[in-house]
Structure formats: C-alpha cells, structure tokens
Coordinates of N, CA and C in Angstrom, one line a residue:
P3 N 11.3 0.5 -4.4 CA 10.3 -0.4 -4.7 C 9.4 0.1 -5.9
Q4 N 8.9 -0.8 -6.6 CA 8.0 -0.4 -7.7 C 6.7 -1.1 -7.5
A5 N 5.6 -0.5 -7.9 CA 4.3 -1.1 -7.8 C 3.6 -1.0 -9.2
S6 N 2.6 -1.9 -9.4 CA 1.8 -1.8 -10.6 C 0.3 -1.9 -10.2
A7 N -0.5 -1.2 -10.9 CA -2.0 -1.3 -10.7 C -2.6 -1.1 -12.1
W8 N -3.5 -2.0 -12.4 CA -4.1 -1.9 -13.7 C -5.5 -2.5 -13.7
E9 N -6.3 -2.2 -14.7 CA -7.6 -2.8 -14.9 C -7.6 -3.6 -16.2
E10 N -8.3 -4.7 -16.1 CA -8.4 -5.6 -17.3 C -9.8 -5.6 -17.8
K11 N -10.0 -5.4 -19.1 CA -11.3 -5.4 -19.7 C -11.1 -6.2 -21.0
N12 N -12.1 -7.0 -21.3 CA -12.1 -7.7 -22.6 C -10.8 -8.5 -22.8
G13 N -10.3 -9.1 -21.8 CA -9.1 -9.9 -21.9 C -7.8 -9.2 -22.0
G14 N -7.8 -7.9 -21.9 CA -6.6 -7.1 -22.0 C -6.5 -6.0 -21.0
I15 N -5.3 -5.4 -20.9 CA -5.1 -4.3 -20.0 C -5.6 -3.1 -20.6
S16 N -6.5 -2.4 -19.9 CA -7.2 -1.2 -20.4 C -6.8 0.1 -19.7
L17 N -6.4 0.0 -18.4 CA -6.0 1.1 -17.7 C -4.8 0.8 -16.8
V18 N -3.8 1.6 -16.9 CA -2.6 1.4 -16.0 C -2.3 2.6 -15.2
I19 N -2.1 2.4 -13.9 CA -1.7 3.6 -13.1 C -0.3 4.0 -13.4
D20 N -0.1 5.3 -13.6 CA 1.2 5.8 -13.9 C 1.6 6.8 -12.9
G21 N 2.9 6.9 -12.6 CA 3.4 7.9 -11.7 C 4.7 7.4 -11.0
P22 N 5.3 8.3 -10.2 CA 6.6 7.9 -9.6 C 6.4 6.6 -8.8
G23 N 7.3 5.6 -9.0 CA 7.3 4.4 -8.3 C 6.3 3.3 -8.9
W24 N 5.5 3.7 -9.9 CA 4.6 2.8 -10.5 C 5.0 2.5 -11.9
I25 N 5.0 1.2 -12.2 CA 5.4 0.8 -13.5 C 4.3 -0.1 -14.2
H26 N 4.4 -0.2 -15.5 CA 3.5 -1.0 -16.3 C 3.7 -2.5 -15.9
P27 N 2.6 -3.2 -15.7 CA 2.7 -4.6 -15.2 C 3.6 -5.5 -16.1
T28 N 3.7 -5.2 -17.4 CA 4.6 -6.0 -18.2 C 6.0 -5.7 -18.0
D29 N 6.3 -4.6 -17.3 CA 7.7 -4.2 -17.1 C 8.3 -4.7 -15.8
R30 N 7.4 -5.4 -15.0 CA 7.9 -5.9 -13.7 C 9.0 -6.9 -13.8
K31 N 10.0 -6.7 -13.0 CA 11.2 -7.6 -13.0 C 11.1 -8.5 -11.8
I32 N 10.7 -9.8 -12.0 CA 10.6 -10.7 -10.9 C 11.7 -11.8 -11.1
P33 N 12.4 -12.2 -10.1 CA 13.4 -13.2 -10.3 C 12.8 -14.5 -10.9
H34 N 13.5 -15.1 -11.8 CA 13.0 -16.3 -12.5 C 12.7 -17.5 -11.5
N35 N 13.4 -17.6 -10.5 CA 13.1 -18.7 -9.5 C 12.0 -18.4 -8.5
K36 N 11.4 -17.3 -8.6 CA 10.4 -16.9 -7.7 C 9.0 -16.8 -8.3
P37 N 8.1 -17.8 -8.0 CA 6.8 -17.7 -8.6 C 6.0 -16.5 -8.1
V38 N 5.1 -16.0 -8.9 CA 4.3 -14.8 -8.6 C 3.1 -15.3 -7.8
A39 N 2.9 -14.8 -6.6 CA 1.7 -15.2 -5.8 C 0.6 -14.2 -6.1
T40 N -0.6 -14.7 -6.4 CA -1.7 -13.9 -6.6 C -2.8 -14.1 -5.5
H41 N -3.3 -13.0 -5.0 CA -4.3 -13.1 -3.9 C -5.6 -12.5 -4.5
E42 N -6.6 -13.2 -4.5 CA -7.9 -12.7 -5.1 C -8.8 -12.3 -3.9
V43 N -9.3 -11.0 -4.0 CA -10.1 -10.5 -2.9 C -11.3 -9.8 -3.5
E44 N -12.3 -9.5 -2.7 CA -13.5 -8.8 -3.1 C -13.8 -7.7 -2.1
G45 N -14.4 -6.6 -2.6 CA -14.7 -5.5 -1.7 C -14.0 -4.2 -2.1
S46 N -14.0 -3.3 -1.2 CA -13.4 -2.0 -1.5 C -12.0 -1.9 -0.8
F47 N -11.0 -1.5 -1.6 CA -9.7 -1.5 -1.1 C -9.0 -0.2 -1.4
V48 N -8.0 0.2 -0.6 CA -7.1 1.3 -0.9 C -5.7 0.6 -1.0
G49 N -4.9 1.0 -2.1 CA -3.6 0.5 -2.2 C -2.6 1.6 -2.1
F50 N -1.6 1.4 -1.2 CA -0.6 2.4 -1.0 C 0.8 1.7 -0.8
A51 N 1.8 2.2 -1.5 CA 3.1 1.7 -1.4 C 4.1 2.9 -1.3
S52 N 5.1 2.7 -0.4 CA 6.1 3.7 -0.3 C 7.4 3.0 0.0
S53 N 8.5 3.7 0.2 CA 9.8 3.1 0.4 C 10.0 2.7 1.8
F54 N 10.8 1.7 2.0 CA 11.4 1.4 3.3 C 10.3 1.0 4.4
P55 N 9.5 0.0 4.2 CA 8.4 -0.3 5.2 C 9.0 -1.0 6.4
S56 N 10.3 -1.3 6.4 CA 10.9 -1.9 7.6 C 11.8 -0.9 8.4
N57 N 11.6 0.4 8.1 CA 12.4 1.5 8.7 C 11.4 2.4 9.5
Y58 N 11.6 2.4 10.8 CA 10.7 3.2 11.7 C 10.6 4.6 11.3
G59 N 11.7 5.3 10.9 CA 11.6 6.7 10.6 C 10.8 6.9 9.3
H60 N 11.0 6.1 8.3 CA 10.2 6.2 7.1 C 8.7 5.9 7.3
L61 N 8.4 4.9 8.1 CA 7.0 4.6 8.5 C 6.3 5.8 9.1
I62 N 7.0 6.4 10.1 CA 6.4 7.5 10.8 C 6.3 8.7 10.0
H63 N 7.3 9.0 9.2 CA 7.3 10.2 8.4 C 6.6 10.1 7.1
D64 N 6.7 9.0 6.4 CA 6.2 8.8 5.0 C 4.9 8.0 4.9
H65 N 4.8 7.0 5.7 CA 3.6 6.1 5.5 C 2.5 6.5 6.4
L66 N 2.7 6.6 7.7 CA 1.6 6.8 8.6 C 0.8 8.1 8.3
P67 N 1.4 9.2 8.0 CA 0.5 10.4 7.7 C -0.4 10.2 6.6
I68 N 0.0 9.6 5.5 CA -0.9 9.4 4.3 C -2.0 8.3 4.7
I69 N -1.6 7.3 5.5 CA -2.6 6.3 5.9 C -3.6 7.0 6.8
A70 N -3.2 7.8 7.7 CA -4.1 8.6 8.6 C -5.0 9.4 7.8
W71 N -4.5 10.1 6.8 CA -5.4 11.0 5.9 C -6.4 10.1 5.2
L72 N -6.0 9.0 4.7 CA -6.9 8.1 4.0 C -8.0 7.6 4.9
L73 N -7.7 7.4 6.2 CA -8.7 6.9 7.1 C -9.8 8.0 7.3
T74 N -9.5 9.2 7.0 CA -10.5 10.3 7.1 C -11.4 10.5 5.9
V75 N -11.0 9.8 4.7 CA -11.7 10.0 3.5 C -12.4 8.8 2.9
V76 N -12.1 7.6 3.4 CA -12.7 6.4 2.9 C -13.6 5.8 4.0
P77 N -14.7 5.1 3.5 CA -15.6 4.5 4.5 C -14.8 3.5 5.4
E78 N -15.4 3.3 6.6 CA -14.8 2.4 7.6 C -14.8 0.9 7.1
T79 N -15.5 0.6 6.0 CA -15.6 -0.7 5.5 C -14.4 -1.0 4.5
T80 N -13.7 0.1 4.1 CA -12.7 0.0 3.1 C -11.5 -0.7 3.8
R81 N -10.9 -1.7 3.1 CA -9.7 -2.3 3.5 C -8.5 -1.7 2.8
F82 N -7.3 -1.9 3.4 CA -6.1 -1.4 2.9 C -5.1 -2.5 2.5
I83 N -4.5 -2.3 1.3 CA -3.4 -3.2 0.9 C -2.1 -2.4 1.1
L84 N -1.3 -3.0 2.0 CA 0.0 -2.4 2.3 C 1.1 -3.4 2.1
H85 N 2.3 -3.0 1.8 CA 3.4 -3.9 1.6 C 4.2 -4.0 2.9
Y86 N 4.9 -5.1 3.0 CA 5.8 -5.3 4.1 C 6.9 -6.3 3.8
I87 N 7.9 -6.4 4.6 CA 9.0 -7.4 4.4 C 8.8 -8.5 5.5
P88 N 8.5 -9.7 5.1 CA 8.2 -10.8 6.1 C 9.3 -11.0 7.1
Y89 N 10.5 -10.9 6.7 CA 11.6 -11.2 7.7 C 11.9 -10.1 8.6
R90 N 11.2 -8.9 8.4 CA 11.4 -7.7 9.2 C 10.1 -7.0 9.2
P91 N 9.0 -7.5 9.9 CA 7.7 -7.0 9.8 C 7.4 -5.7 10.6
V92 N 8.2 -4.7 10.5 CA 8.1 -3.5 11.3 C 6.8 -2.8 11.0
A93 N 6.4 -2.7 9.7 CA 5.1 -2.0 9.4 C 3.9 -2.6 10.1
P94 N 3.7 -3.9 10.0 CA 2.5 -4.5 10.6 C 2.6 -4.4 12.2
E95 N 3.8 -4.5 12.7 CA 3.9 -4.4 14.2 C 3.6 -2.9 14.6
L96 N 4.1 -1.9 13.9 CA 3.9 -0.6 14.3 C 2.4 -0.2 14.1
I97 N 1.8 -0.6 13.0 CA 0.4 -0.2 12.8 C -0.4 -0.8 13.9
K98 N -0.1 -2.1 14.3 CA -0.9 -2.7 15.3 C -0.8 -1.9 16.7
V99 N 0.4 -1.4 17.0 CA 0.5 -0.6 18.2 C -0.2 0.7 18.1
V100 N -0.1 1.4 16.9 CA -0.7 2.7 16.8 C -2.2 2.6 16.7
D101 N -2.8 1.6 16.0 CA -4.2 1.5 15.9 C -4.6 0.0 15.6
S102 N -4.9 -0.7 16.7 CA -5.1 -2.2 16.5 C -6.4 -2.5 15.8
I103 N -7.4 -1.5 15.8 CA -8.6 -1.8 15.1 C -8.4 -1.6 13.6
F104 N -7.6 -0.5 13.2 CA -7.3 -0.4 11.8 C -6.4 -1.5 11.3
A105 N -5.6 -2.0 12.1 CA -4.7 -3.2 11.7 C -5.5 -4.3 11.2
D106 N -6.7 -4.5 11.7 CA -7.5 -5.6 11.3 C -8.1 -5.4 9.9
R107 N -8.0 -4.2 9.4 CA -8.5 -3.8 8.0 C -7.4 -3.9 7.0
V108 N -6.2 -4.2 7.4 CA -5.0 -4.2 6.5 C -4.8 -5.6 5.9
M109 N -4.6 -5.7 4.6 CA -4.1 -6.9 4.0 C -2.6 -6.6 3.7
W110 N -1.7 -7.4 4.4 CA -0.3 -7.2 4.2 C 0.2 -8.0 3.1
V111 N 0.9 -7.4 2.2 CA 1.3 -8.1 0.9 C 2.9 -8.0 0.8
E112 N 3.5 -9.1 0.5 CA 4.9 -9.1 0.3 C 5.2 -8.5 -1.1
Y113 N 6.5 -8.1 -1.2 CA 6.9 -7.6 -2.6 C 6.8 -8.8 -3.6
D114 N 6.6 -8.4 -4.8 CA 6.4 -9.4 -5.9 C 5.1 -10.2 -5.8
H115 N 4.2 -9.8 -5.0 CA 2.9 -10.5 -5.0 C 1.9 -9.6 -5.7
V116 N 0.8 -10.2 -6.2 CA -0.2 -9.5 -6.9 C -1.5 -9.7 -6.2
V117 N -2.3 -8.6 -6.0 CA -3.6 -8.6 -5.4 C -4.6 -8.3 -6.5
H118 N -5.5 -9.2 -6.7 CA -6.5 -9.1 -7.7 C -7.9 -8.8 -7.1
V119 N -8.3 -7.6 -7.2 CA -9.6 -7.2 -6.7 C -10.7 -7.6 -7.7
K120 N -11.4 -8.7 -7.5 CA -12.3 -9.2 -8.5 C -13.6 -8.5 -8.6
R121 N -14.3 -8.4 -7.5 CA -15.5 -7.7 -7.4 C -15.4 -6.6 -6.3
G122 N -15.4 -5.4 -6.7 CA -15.2 -4.3 -5.8 C -14.5 -3.2 -6.5
N123 N -13.8 -2.4 -5.7 CA -13.0 -1.3 -6.3 C -11.7 -1.1 -5.5
L124 N -10.8 -0.5 -6.2 CA -9.5 -0.2 -5.7 C -9.1 1.2 -5.9
L125 N -8.8 1.9 -4.8 CA -8.3 3.3 -4.9 C -6.8 3.2 -4.7
V126 N -6.1 3.7 -5.7 CA -4.6 3.6 -5.6 C -4.1 5.0 -5.4
I127 N -3.2 5.1 -4.4 CA -2.6 6.4 -4.0 C -1.3 6.5 -4.7
V128 N -1.1 7.5 -5.6 CA 0.2 7.6 -6.3 C 0.9 8.8 -5.8
P129 N 2.1 8.7 -5.2 CA 2.8 9.8 -4.6 C 3.3 10.7 -5.7
D130 N 3.7 11.9 -5.3 CA 4.2 12.8 -6.3 C 5.7 12.6 -6.6
R131 N 6.3 11.8 -5.7 CA 7.7 11.3 -5.9 C 8.0 10.1 -5.0
V132 N 9.1 9.5 -5.3 CA 9.5 8.3 -4.5 C 10.9 8.5 -4.1
P133 N 11.3 8.3 -2.8 CA 10.4 8.0 -1.7 C 9.4 9.1 -1.4
T134 N 8.3 8.8 -0.8 CA 7.3 9.8 -0.5 C 7.8 10.6 0.7
Y135 N 7.4 11.8 0.7 CA 7.7 12.7 1.9 C 6.4 13.3 2.3
M136 N 5.6 12.6 3.0 CA 4.2 13.0 3.3 C 4.2 13.8 4.6
G137 N 5.2 13.8 5.4 CA 5.2 14.4 6.7 C 4.7 15.8 6.8
T138 N 5.1 16.7 5.9 CA 4.7 18.1 6.0 C 3.2 18.3 5.7
S139 N 2.7 17.6 4.7 CA 1.3 17.9 4.2 C 0.3 17.0 4.9
F140 N 0.7 15.9 5.5 CA -0.3 15.0 6.1 C -0.1 14.7 7.6
M141 N 0.8 15.5 8.2 CA 1.0 15.3 9.6 C -0.2 15.6 10.5
Q142 N -1.0 16.6 10.0 CA -2.2 17.0 10.8 C -3.2 15.8 11.0
P143 N -3.6 15.1 9.9 CA -4.5 13.9 10.1 C -3.8 12.8 10.9
F144 N -2.5 12.6 10.8 CA -1.8 11.6 11.5 C -1.9 12.0 13.0
T145 N -1.7 13.3 13.4 CA -1.7 13.7 14.7 C -3.1 13.4 15.3
K146 N -4.2 13.7 14.5 CA -5.6 13.4 15.0 C -5.8 12.0 15.3
V147 N -5.3 11.1 14.5 CA -5.4 9.6 14.7 C -4.7 9.2 15.9
V148 N -3.5 9.7 16.1 CA -2.7 9.3 17.3 C -3.3 9.8 18.5
D149 N -3.7 11.1 18.5 CA -4.3 11.7 19.7 C -5.7 11.1 20.0
G150 N -6.4 10.6 18.9 CA -7.6 9.9 18.9 C -8.5 10.0 20.0

C-alpha cells in the first residue's frame, strides 16, 4: 500500500511527506472507474498506515505496537486515521476487542480515500521501511496497553 500526506498553502502543495510507503499525491494511481472519496475533518489527528491490515499476524506485530506507543505520546483528544479493507474488516474488529475506548477515537478509511484535516493538525508516522516491523522496538508500549 502507498499513502500520501501533504499540506496545501496559497492554492498549491507546499509540503509532502516522504519516506518508505509514502508517495507524492500527484503520483497516486487510482483506477479510472473509481471516484476519489474525500472526508473533511477538524481537530487533532494521527495518521498511520502499514501493510496487510486484514492479516492478524501483521496487525499484532506491525500495527498494534506503534499504535500503543502513539497512545502514550499524544493527548487523549487526538483521533487516529487508520486504513482498513471493508470486505475484511479485521483491523477494526481487533482494535475494538483490544481497546474499545480507543476504537471510538479511530476514523477508519478505505484505500484510495482522502482525509482532509481542515482545521487542526495531522501527525503522520512514517516507517523506516515497508512493511513495517515494529514488534521489536514497540512491543513494550503494546504490552502495557494490553496489560492495562
């Protein structure tokens, strides 16, 4: 999967997030027959994307540890933008079981959708590689959340 995050100023793109798995918004390849859905939101958000959100192993090893770490460093009012696959919503189901209160803070977004944070801020987590392998460095915060 590829993600894009950018800031627009004076009618143009002024800042583009770069890194493994992140591409310039003009380079996105979206099927011609699929319209781009845009969701406009306000407030403070964290955006995180990794590979295989419908695979339990990747969710537990790659997604949940970084999400658990993020929960320790952002205010409780911060919402999360996470991706999922609608026909196989493993990520939303697993998050709800692990932490139902946190699940209410998540905005689930399908692939090829755009989230526009109009008034507020967006913290984007860029992994050092894709797919992310967060298990070794972020397992301690994840363990604290699970043991909670």
